[in-house]
Structure formats: C-alpha cells, structure tokens
mmCIF file of C-alpha atoms in Angstrom:
data_model
loop_
_atom_site.group_PDB
_atom_site.id
_atom_site.type_symbol
_atom_site.label_atom_id
_atom_site.label_comp_id
_atom_site.label_asym_id
_atom_site.label_seq_id
_atom_site.Cartn_x
_atom_site.Cartn_y
_atom_site.Cartn_z
ATOM 1 C CA MET Q 1 -23.681 26.335 -13.524
ATOM 2 C CA LYS Q 2 -24.930 24.289 -16.322
ATOM 3 C CA VAL Q 3 -21.681 22.635 -17.030
ATOM 4 C CA LYS Q 4 -21.242 21.984 -13.267
ATOM 5 C CA THR Q 5 -24.646 20.277 -13.160
ATOM 6 C CA THR Q 6 -23.725 18.112 -16.290
ATOM 7 C CA ASN Q 7 -20.510 17.096 -14.663
ATOM 8 C CA VAL Q 8 -22.397 15.983 -11.416
ATOM 9 C CA THR Q 9 -24.740 14.013 -13.613
ATOM 10 C CA LEU Q 10 -21.897 12.407 -15.450
ATOM 11 C CA THR Q 11 -20.047 11.587 -12.216
ATOM 12 C CA ALA Q 12 -23.123 9.873 -10.670
ATOM 13 C CA LEU Q 13 -23.617 7.853 -13.878
ATOM 14 C CA ASN Q 14 -19.902 6.833 -13.873
ATOM 15 C CA ALA Q 15 -20.156 5.814 -10.176
ATOM 16 C CA ALA Q 16 -23.318 3.847 -10.769
ATOM 17 C CA LEU Q 17 -21.991 1.960 -13.892
ATOM 18 C CA TYR Q 18 -18.590 1.373 -12.272
ATOM 19 C CA ALA Q 19 -20.134 -0.102 -9.117
ATOM 20 C CA THR Q 20 -22.844 -2.159 -10.800
ATOM 21 C CA ILE Q 21 -20.751 -3.605 -13.690
ATOM 22 C CA GLY Q 22 -17.779 -4.074 -11.360
ATOM 23 C CA TYR Q 23 -19.840 -6.157 -8.868
ATOM 24 C CA MET Q 24 -21.518 -8.180 -11.723
ATOM 25 C CA THR Q 25 -18.219 -9.097 -13.354
ATOM 26 C CA PHE Q 26 -15.593 -9.773 -10.609
ATOM 27 C CA LEU Q 27 -16.727 -13.331 -10.396
ATOM 28 C CA GLY Q 28 -15.749 -13.722 -6.821
ATOM 29 C CA ILE Q 29 -12.033 -13.849 -7.714
ATOM 30 C CA PHE Q 30 -9.472 -12.362 -5.352
ATOM 31 C CA THR Q 31 -5.710 -12.106 -5.245
ATOM 32 C CA PRO Q 32 -4.321 -15.725 -5.090
ATOM 33 C CA ILE Q 33 -3.246 -16.913 -1.745
ATOM 34 C CA ILE Q 34 -3.665 -13.596 0.219
ATOM 35 C CA GLY Q 35 -7.027 -12.530 -0.971
ATOM 36 C CA VAL Q 36 -8.617 -9.016 -0.455
ATOM 37 C CA VAL Q 37 -7.985 -7.355 -3.731
ATOM 38 C CA ARG Q 38 -10.393 -8.642 -6.286
ATOM 39 C CA PHE Q 39 -10.433 -9.295 -10.071
ATOM 40 C CA TRP Q 40 -11.905 -6.115 -11.662
ATOM 41 C CA PRO Q 41 -12.806 -6.089 -15.366
ATOM 42 C CA GLY Q 42 -15.052 -3.023 -14.980
ATOM 43 C CA VAL Q 43 -12.013 -0.902 -14.664
ATOM 44 C CA PHE Q 44 -12.383 0.426 -18.214
ATOM 45 C CA ILE Q 45 -15.619 2.290 -17.381
ATOM 46 C CA PRO Q 46 -14.104 5.242 -15.362
ATOM 47 C CA ALA Q 47 -11.211 5.281 -17.691
ATOM 48 C CA VAL Q 48 -13.738 6.045 -20.570
ATOM 49 C CA PHE Q 49 -15.490 8.749 -18.542
ATOM 50 C CA ALA Q 50 -12.114 10.398 -17.463
ATOM 51 C CA THR Q 51 -10.937 10.391 -21.107
ATOM 52 C CA LEU Q 52 -14.279 11.811 -22.450
ATOM 53 C CA PHE Q 53 -15.298 14.224 -19.639
ATOM 54 C CA GLY Q 54 -12.154 14.899 -17.781
ATOM 55 C CA PRO Q 55 -10.182 14.010 -14.613
ATOM 56 C CA TRP Q 56 -12.674 15.036 -12.023
ATOM 57 C CA VAL Q 57 -15.611 13.135 -13.581
ATOM 58 C CA GLY Q 58 -13.370 10.121 -13.876
ATOM 59 C CA GLY Q 59 -11.699 10.291 -10.510
ATOM 60 C CA VAL Q 60 -14.567 11.221 -8.331
ATOM 61 C CA GLY Q 61 -17.050 8.867 -10.039
ATOM 62 C CA ALA Q 62 -14.511 5.975 -9.673
ATOM 63 C CA ALA Q 63 -14.056 6.821 -5.958
ATOM 64 C CA ILE Q 64 -17.667 6.826 -5.239
ATOM 65 C CA GLY Q 65 -18.220 3.630 -7.289
ATOM 66 C CA ILE Q 66 -15.418 1.657 -5.703
ATOM 67 C CA PHE Q 67 -16.725 2.633 -2.274
ATOM 68 C CA ILE Q 68 -20.217 1.431 -3.014
ATOM 69 C CA SER Q 69 -18.872 -1.820 -4.433
ATOM 70 C CA ASP Q 70 -16.580 -2.355 -1.392
ATOM 71 C CA LEU Q 71 -19.507 -1.926 1.017
ATOM 72 C CA ILE Q 72 -21.440 -4.537 -0.945
ATOM 73 C CA ILE Q 73 -18.559 -6.959 -1.194
ATOM 74 C CA HIS Q 74 -16.522 -6.824 1.976
ATOM 75 C CA GLY Q 75 -18.360 -4.169 3.995
ATOM 76 C CA ASN Q 76 -15.269 -2.596 5.457
ATOM 77 C CA ALA Q 77 -15.817 1.174 4.921
ATOM 78 C CA LEU Q 78 -12.575 2.168 6.625
ATOM 79 C CA LEU Q 79 -10.401 0.094 4.379
ATOM 80 C CA SER Q 80 -12.367 1.402 1.393
ATOM 81 C CA LEU Q 81 -11.981 5.000 2.412
ATOM 82 C CA THR Q 82 -8.252 4.694 3.296
ATOM 83 C CA VAL Q 83 -7.121 2.478 0.312
ATOM 84 C CA GLY Q 84 -9.692 1.841 -2.434
ATOM 85 C CA VAL Q 85 -11.104 5.309 -2.731
ATOM 86 C CA PRO Q 86 -7.802 7.254 -3.046
ATOM 87 C CA ALA Q 87 -6.365 4.617 -5.295
ATOM 88 C CA ASN Q 88 -9.278 4.837 -7.702
ATOM 89 C CA PHE Q 89 -9.294 8.646 -7.550
ATOM 90 C CA VAL Q 90 -5.662 9.053 -8.313
ATOM 91 C CA MET Q 91 -5.778 6.391 -11.059
ATOM 92 C CA PHE Q 92 -8.620 7.911 -12.985
ATOM 93 C CA TYR Q 93 -7.808 11.458 -12.372
ATOM 94 C CA LEU Q 94 -4.375 10.777 -13.952
ATOM 95 C CA ILE Q 95 -5.995 9.063 -16.887
ATOM 96 C CA GLY Q 96 -8.318 12.069 -17.452
ATOM 97 C CA TYR Q 97 -5.499 14.554 -16.949
ATOM 98 C CA LEU Q 98 -2.984 12.883 -19.276
ATOM 99 C CA THR Q 99 -5.515 12.299 -21.991
ATOM 100 C CA GLY Q 100 -6.335 15.970 -22.010
ATOM 101 C CA ARG Q 101 -2.674 16.839 -22.714
ATOM 102 C CA ARG Q 102 -0.871 16.948 -26.104
ATOM 103 C CA MET Q 103 1.998 14.409 -26.426
ATOM 104 C CA ARG Q 104 3.983 12.956 -29.187
ATOM 105 C CA ARG Q 105 2.722 9.558 -30.250
ATOM 106 C CA ARG Q 106 6.206 7.859 -30.076
ATOM 107 C CA THR Q 107 6.713 9.172 -26.514
ATOM 108 C CA ALA Q 108 3.315 7.833 -25.408
ATOM 109 C CA ILE Q 109 3.986 4.435 -26.893
ATOM 110 C CA LEU Q 110 7.527 4.138 -25.275
ATOM 111 C CA ALA Q 111 6.306 5.373 -21.909
ATOM 112 C CA ALA Q 112 3.438 2.843 -21.726
ATOM 113 C CA ALA Q 113 5.583 0.063 -22.912
ATOM 114 C CA ALA Q 114 8.228 0.985 -20.359
ATOM 115 C CA ALA Q 115 5.622 0.931 -17.543
ATOM 116 C CA ILE Q 116 4.455 -2.522 -18.484
ATOM 117 C CA VAL Q 117 8.051 -3.951 -18.677
ATOM 118 C CA LEU Q 118 8.990 -2.417 -15.301
ATOM 119 C CA ALA Q 119 5.784 -3.957 -13.758
ATOM 120 C CA VAL Q 120 6.575 -7.370 -15.211
ATOM 121 C CA LEU Q 121 10.276 -7.144 -13.921
ATOM 122 C CA PHE Q 122 9.012 -5.992 -10.525
ATOM 123 C CA VAL Q 123 6.855 -9.196 -10.301
ATOM 124 C CA ALA Q 124 9.647 -11.364 -11.431
ATOM 125 C CA VAL Q 125 12.242 -9.971 -8.886
ATOM 126 C CA ARG Q 126 10.063 -9.414 -5.878
ATOM 127 C CA LEU Q 127 7.576 -12.233 -5.560
ATOM 128 C CA PRO Q 128 8.680 -15.367 -3.652
ATOM 129 C CA TRP Q 129 7.363 -17.755 -6.378
ATOM 130 C CA GLU Q 130 5.827 -20.185 -3.867
ATOM 131 C CA SER Q 131 2.985 -21.013 -6.307
ATOM 132 C CA GLY Q 132 2.154 -20.794 -9.979
ATOM 133 C CA GLU Q 133 -0.601 -18.189 -10.043
ATOM 134 C CA GLU Q 134 1.714 -15.256 -10.356
ATOM 135 C CA LYS Q 135 3.320 -16.599 -13.444
ATOM 136 C CA VAL Q 136 -0.061 -16.303 -15.112
ATOM 137 C CA TRP Q 137 -0.130 -12.649 -14.429
ATOM 138 C CA ILE Q 138 3.373 -12.150 -15.722
ATOM 139 C CA LEU Q 139 2.294 -13.916 -18.952
ATOM 140 C CA ILE Q 140 -0.722 -11.575 -19.132
ATOM 141 C CA GLY Q 141 1.618 -8.690 -18.955
ATOM 142 C CA ILE Q 142 3.822 -10.146 -21.612
ATOM 143 C CA ILE Q 143 0.885 -10.680 -23.937
ATOM 144 C CA THR Q 144 -0.479 -7.269 -23.246
ATOM 145 C CA LEU Q 145 2.637 -5.366 -24.110
ATOM 146 C CA PRO Q 146 2.859 -6.296 -27.756
ATOM 147 C CA LEU Q 147 -0.973 -5.842 -28.051
ATOM 148 C CA LEU Q 148 -0.610 -2.253 -26.742
ATOM 149 C CA LEU Q 149 2.257 -1.553 -29.126
ATOM 150 C CA LEU Q 150 0.235 -2.949 -32.002
ATOM 151 C CA MET Q 151 -2.811 -0.998 -31.132
ATOM 152 C CA GLY Q 152 -0.754 2.115 -30.756
ATOM 153 C CA ALA Q 153 0.698 1.530 -34.302
ATOM 154 C CA LEU Q 154 -2.666 0.666 -35.934
ATOM 155 C CA LYS Q 155 -4.953 3.078 -34.015
ATOM 156 C CA GLY Q 156 -2.718 6.238 -33.371
ATOM 157 C CA LYS Q 157 -5.547 8.235 -31.830
ATOM 158 C CA TRP Q 158 -5.750 5.830 -29.003
ATOM 159 C CA THR Q 159 -2.167 5.925 -28.133
ATOM 160 C CA LEU Q 160 -2.469 8.622 -25.595
ATOM 161 C CA TYR Q 161 -5.354 6.828 -23.926
ATOM 162 C CA GLN Q 162 -3.257 3.641 -23.728
ATOM 163 C CA PHE Q 163 -0.319 5.582 -22.267
ATOM 164 C CA ALA Q 164 -2.538 7.289 -19.655
ATOM 165 C CA SER Q 165 -4.240 4.074 -18.621
ATOM 166 C CA THR Q 166 -0.916 2.296 -18.047
ATOM 167 C CA LEU Q 167 0.544 4.995 -15.900
ATOM 168 C CA GLY Q 168 -2.809 5.621 -14.049
ATOM 169 C CA ASN Q 169 -3.001 1.873 -13.490
ATOM 170 C CA ALA Q 170 0.542 1.750 -12.216
ATOM 171 C CA ALA Q 171 -0.107 4.538 -9.681
ATOM 172 C CA GLY Q 172 -3.404 3.041 -8.454
ATOM 173 C CA SER Q 173 -1.822 -0.403 -8.124
ATOM 174 C CA LEU Q 174 1.034 1.047 -5.922
ATOM 175 C CA ILE Q 175 -1.546 2.739 -3.678
ATOM 176 C CA VAL Q 176 -3.584 -0.495 -3.329
ATOM 177 C CA GLY Q 177 -0.609 -2.666 -2.683
ATOM 178 C CA PHE Q 178 1.177 -0.587 0.018
ATOM 179 C CA GLY Q 179 -2.199 0.709 1.295
ATOM 180 C CA VAL Q 180 -3.603 -2.578 1.959
ATOM 181 C CA TRP Q 181 -0.405 -3.891 3.463
ATOM 182 C CA GLY Q 182 -0.186 -0.767 5.687
ATOM 183 C CA TYR Q 183 -3.765 -1.249 6.897
ATOM 184 C CA SER Q 184 -2.981 -4.737 7.782
ATOM 185 C CA GLN Q 185 -0.144 -3.568 10.087
ATOM 186 C CA PHE Q 186 -2.905 -1.937 12.391
ATOM 187 C CA LEU Q 187 -6.206 -3.622 11.765
ATOM 188 C CA ALA Q 188 -7.403 -6.971 10.434
ATOM 189 C CA LEU Q 189 -8.314 -7.301 6.782
ATOM 190 C CA PRO Q 190 -11.621 -8.644 5.527
ATOM 191 C CA SER Q 191 -9.805 -11.927 4.826
ATOM 192 C CA GLY Q 192 -8.823 -12.078 8.566
ATOM 193 C CA GLY Q 193 -5.091 -11.459 8.002
ATOM 194 C CA SER Q 194 -3.138 -8.928 9.772
ATOM 195 C CA THR Q 195 0.562 -7.691 10.111
ATOM 196 C CA LEU Q 196 1.325 -9.312 6.775
ATOM 197 C CA PRO Q 197 4.940 -9.215 5.429
ATOM 198 C CA ILE Q 198 5.988 -6.643 2.987
ATOM 199 C CA VAL Q 199 5.884 -9.313 0.096
ATOM 200 C CA ALA Q 200 2.044 -9.223 0.384
ATOM 201 C CA ALA Q 201 2.213 -5.642 -0.891
ATOM 202 C CA TYR Q 202 4.206 -6.657 -3.910
ATOM 203 C CA MET Q 203 1.807 -9.367 -4.679
ATOM 204 C CA TRP Q 204 -1.156 -6.887 -4.482
ATOM 205 C CA ILE Q 205 0.729 -4.417 -6.686
ATOM 206 C CA ALA Q 206 1.314 -7.112 -9.268
ATOM 207 C CA TRP Q 207 -2.183 -8.587 -9.106
ATOM 208 C CA THR Q 208 -3.905 -5.193 -9.347
ATOM 209 C CA PHE Q 209 -1.763 -3.982 -12.253
ATOM 210 C CA MET Q 210 -1.777 -7.222 -14.293
ATOM 211 C CA ASN Q 211 -5.451 -8.041 -13.997
ATOM 212 C CA GLN Q 212 -6.662 -4.572 -14.831
ATOM 213 C CA ILE Q 213 -4.268 -3.658 -17.596
ATOM 214 C CA PRO Q 214 -5.866 -5.976 -20.371
ATOM 215 C CA PHE Q 215 -9.250 -4.617 -19.834
ATOM 216 C CA LEU Q 216 -7.994 -0.945 -19.964
ATOM 217 C CA VAL Q 217 -6.073 -1.507 -23.093
ATOM 218 C CA LEU Q 218 -8.413 -3.853 -25.024
ATOM 219 C CA LEU Q 219 -11.905 -2.581 -24.089
ATOM 220 C CA GLY Q 220 -11.313 1.116 -23.644
ATOM 221 C CA PRO Q 221 -10.566 2.012 -27.303
ATOM 222 C CA PRO Q 222 -13.611 0.163 -28.862
ATOM 223 C CA VAL Q 223 -15.818 1.823 -26.247
ATOM 224 C CA LEU Q 224 -14.271 5.206 -27.022
ATOM 225 C CA LYS Q 225 -14.681 4.626 -30.654
ATOM 226 C CA ALA Q 226 -18.431 3.898 -30.198
ATOM 227 C CA CYS Q 227 -18.719 7.034 -28.141
ATOM 228 C CA GLU Q 228 -16.971 8.930 -30.788
ATOM 229 C CA ALA Q 229 -19.984 8.339 -33.089
ATOM 230 C CA ALA Q 230 -22.413 9.543 -30.530
ATOM 231 C CA LEU Q 231 -20.313 12.402 -28.977
ATOM 232 C CA PRO Q 232 -17.858 13.650 -31.784
ATOM 233 C CA ALA Q 233 -17.469 17.121 -30.233
ATOM 234 C CA THR Q 234 -16.583 15.801 -26.927
ATOM 235 C CA LEU Q 235 -13.998 13.220 -28.261
ATOM 236 C CA LEU Q 236 -12.433 15.759 -30.583
ATOM 237 C CA ARG Q 237 -12.054 18.164 -27.627
ATOM 238 C CA ARG Q 238 -10.590 15.465 -25.292
ATOM 239 C CA MET Q 239 -8.701 13.280 -27.736
ATOM 240 C CA SER Q 240 -7.259 15.630 -30.399
ATOM 241 C CA GLU Q 241 -3.583 15.056 -31.059
#
C-alpha cells in the first residue's frame, strides 16, 4: 500500500509539472500551415519520471498532464481524450518499460539511430514541400542524430534512455499524426479544419517527432544525472546496465 501511495503521489507530481511547464514553454507555436499540434519542449519531464519510477508513473502522469494542458490551450476534451491522452500514455509507458530492461549498448545506439534516420526519410519522401518550414525539422533531425550517437558514446549509461525515448517518441508521433487526421474526418479541429488530406497526418507525425526529440535527447540525461545524486538507489534500480 505504501508503494502504491508513493506512485500515486509521483504520478500527480509528474502530471502537474508536465502540464505547467508544457504550457509555459510552448510559446504559442503550432505545426506550420495546418496548426493543432504544438511545440512541446516539456516532453522530457514525463520521460524522466518514466525512467526513474517506471512506465505507469510516466504514462499515466503524462496522460493526465496533457489532458489538463489541452483543456487550457484549445479546450477540446474529446480530441484530447481520443488522441493526446493515448499518444502520451503509450509514448511514456514505452520509455519507462524499455529503460527498465537490460539491452546491449550497441543495440540501443543502432536502434535509436535507425529510428531517427527512418523518421527523417519519411518526412523527405511523404511531405509535399510546398513551404520551407519542414526543411527546418529535417535539419533538426539530422543534427540530433550525431548528437545522440555522440552522447551514447560518451555517456554509455544514458544510451538505453536515448533509445527508449526515440522509439517512444516515434510511437507517440504516429498516434498523434494519424489520430488528429482521423478526428478531422468526422469533426472539426480547434483550428477549424476538417476532412483534411492524408498528407496532414504525415506533417503532424514529422512535426511531433522532430520538435520533441532534441529535448528528450539533450535535456533528459542531465536531469537524470542530477536526480542520480539525490536518488541513487532509484536510478541504480532503473538504469543499471
């Protein structure tokens, strides 16, 4: 019972920090051209909670946090419950699950790198290239890839976190992209758009993955390192290789 109470407290803290910091840092920026999905630097917060305290704390806290922030920002509870909530739960549950497993360091690096390369190629092939904004996010992906590999080489203990964050982010981005597109086929989006073409899904997938991966990869490890000093037993249990 004591463990369950602690997990509830941690989940609530995760949700509160995610909603608050996410709202304070998204800067009013949304997907270029089609809108709806926002810039989201606070994504590293539930990733850290998932890594430290497990998939349920990370996933449920993120789901609650994104729902709160969605209500504040666009007010569409149905869209949040059908897309944002499941996308965040799956993403951070996967991060917590994968960081709790033992995996060879080389396998983790290659898998994370492959996920980023595939995401960049997906953007390059599928988007219509009617404007230049998408090129910015491809550039971010290209820059992030060597950074991820470098950090994996220099900080081996964070390789598994980077791998899990990359795959979790990919899964969440797919749910967001196809979920928002599917929603638009039946109901109007907060931006007013409806029955959007499938290319909109590709753009949302690309935007979500590319705008979140730098914050996951670059901010997660130093925050985890800081937590390691305060919570060594927890980190040793969750991050041991």
